Amino acid sequence: MAEKPEREPAEKAGRRWPGSPWSQNVGGVVEEMRPGYSRLSLVVEPRHTNSRGSVHGGVITSLMDAAVGIALRASHEPGDPDLAGQTTIEMNVSFLKPAPLGERLVAEARLLNKGRNLAVGDVEVKQQSGDLVAKGRLTYFILRRAR
């Protein structure tokens, strides 16, 4: 019987989050990831701000999407030959408080449900103080290879 390969996520904690050139441009660090859970952080830089000097909503939603996406990615079976990827199909976000330049934001994501084709996760973005900046729910379509 072949041994299951060790899951990759534990190795990525403390690194910049994986993904597209966009997510690499936004920046951020994966602090923790395990099946169904991730925690990412981002320090608000001048490039992340809107005209009022607080973090732009697009940066927050990028952080949220990455956090839930990483929690989902960490939950896939290693070496699943049918898995072709995943893509966000719905996002609902409530912006609750602005975050200023220099603030460290932490996004914690948890999967609520994962089926064969769809997954749903919740995410909260908080300031270092624990104040809630935004809360969201995302739905992903799990891409499968044609048989």
C-alpha atoms as one frame of an Amber mdcrd trajectory, in Angstrom:
protein
   0.000   0.000   0.000   1.427   3.370  -1.035   1.897   6.019   1.611  -0.080
   9.226   1.208   2.205  12.138   0.441   2.491  14.701   3.192   0.251  17.698
   2.643   2.018  20.675   1.187   0.274  23.447   3.229   2.353  23.170   6.397
   5.452  23.967   4.359   3.962  27.208   3.062   3.175  28.856   6.390   5.209
  32.018   6.751   5.565  32.486   2.999   3.876  34.892   0.655   0.583  33.489
  -0.453   0.584  31.424  -3.640  -1.476  32.233  -6.671  -1.730  34.660  -9.524
   0.531  37.590 -10.327  -2.245  39.783  -8.836  -2.026  38.117  -5.419   1.761
  38.330  -5.549   1.467  42.059  -6.274  -0.926  42.675  -3.369   1.451  40.914
  -0.984   0.685  39.192   2.254   1.913  36.276   4.313   0.376  32.868   4.939
   0.655  32.501   8.719  -1.185  29.202   9.023  -2.929  26.777   6.721  -4.459
  23.381   7.223  -7.400  21.570   5.650 -10.411  23.873   5.909  -8.592  26.758
   7.625  -6.117  29.518   6.841  -4.810  32.705   8.407  -3.141  35.356   6.259
  -1.797  38.779   7.151  -1.033  41.952   5.278   0.447  45.273   6.392  -1.330
  48.169   4.661   1.189  49.989   2.452   0.680  53.224   0.456  -0.033  51.146
  -2.679  -2.998  49.520  -0.854  -4.811  52.762   0.004  -7.735  54.613  -1.513
  -8.061  58.398  -1.944  -8.955  58.762   1.762  -5.775  57.034   2.933  -7.389
  53.834   4.200  -7.071  50.374   2.695  -8.900  49.972  -0.618 -11.815  47.534
  -0.595 -10.273  45.610  -3.485  -7.232  44.817  -1.349  -9.477  43.518   1.434
 -11.472  41.354  -0.978  -8.245  40.014  -2.506  -7.033  39.065   0.964 -10.386
  37.404   1.715 -10.433  35.487  -1.568  -6.887  34.267  -1.016  -7.632  33.184
   2.573 -10.695  31.096   1.702  -9.030  29.794  -1.464  -5.990  28.614   0.495
  -8.200  26.949   3.141  -9.970  25.117   0.320  -6.753  24.227  -1.501  -5.381
  22.766   1.737  -8.456  20.516   2.024  -8.025  18.779  -1.343  -6.637  15.245
  -1.308  -2.990  15.298  -2.374  -2.516  13.818  -5.822  -6.242  13.782  -6.704
  -6.038  13.004 -10.451  -9.468  14.546 -11.150  -8.701  17.908  -9.527  -7.996
  20.668 -12.037  -8.248  23.666  -9.697 -10.848  25.947  -8.186 -12.396  29.304
  -8.955 -14.428  31.840  -7.011 -18.012  32.067  -8.263 -19.602  34.253  -5.588
 -18.433  36.673  -2.907 -20.493  38.602  -0.373 -18.607  41.135   1.738 -19.625
  43.544   4.475 -17.085  46.325   5.044 -17.384  47.371   8.677 -14.458  49.644
   9.518 -11.677  51.405   7.604  -8.097  50.307   8.152  -5.379  52.980   7.967
  -1.950  52.962   6.394   0.475  50.844   8.436  -2.254  48.674   9.977  -1.610
  44.922  10.093  -4.693  43.079   8.853  -5.331  39.413   9.619  -7.758  37.302
   7.585  -9.019  34.060   9.131 -10.940  31.723   6.848 -12.880  28.541   7.550
 -14.632  26.225   5.138 -18.280  25.705   6.022 -18.959  23.020   3.447 -17.108
  21.225   0.679 -18.845  19.001  -1.813 -17.570  17.435  -5.011 -18.145  20.578
  -7.087 -18.860  23.455  -4.688 -17.314  24.782  -1.497 -18.410  27.614   0.805
 -16.233  29.435   3.313 -16.454  32.328   5.752 -13.695  34.846   6.371 -13.121
  37.710   8.787 -10.539  40.450   8.401  -9.465  42.094  11.647  -7.063  44.797
  12.715  -4.202  43.973  15.070  -6.437  45.233  17.921  -9.057  42.613  17.055
 -11.511  45.137  15.599 -13.485  43.630  12.718 -12.791  45.369   9.389 -14.767
  43.101   7.037 -16.680  39.835   7.014 -17.435  37.712   3.982 -18.751  34.476
   2.560 -17.351  32.993  -0.629 -18.442  30.159  -2.890 -15.984  28.267  -5.076
 -16.466  25.918  -7.988 -14.082  22.967  -7.822 -12.766  22.272 -11.308 -12.524
  18.626 -12.383 -10.727  17.092 -15.335 -12.907  15.582 -18.050 -12.977  11.798
 -17.973
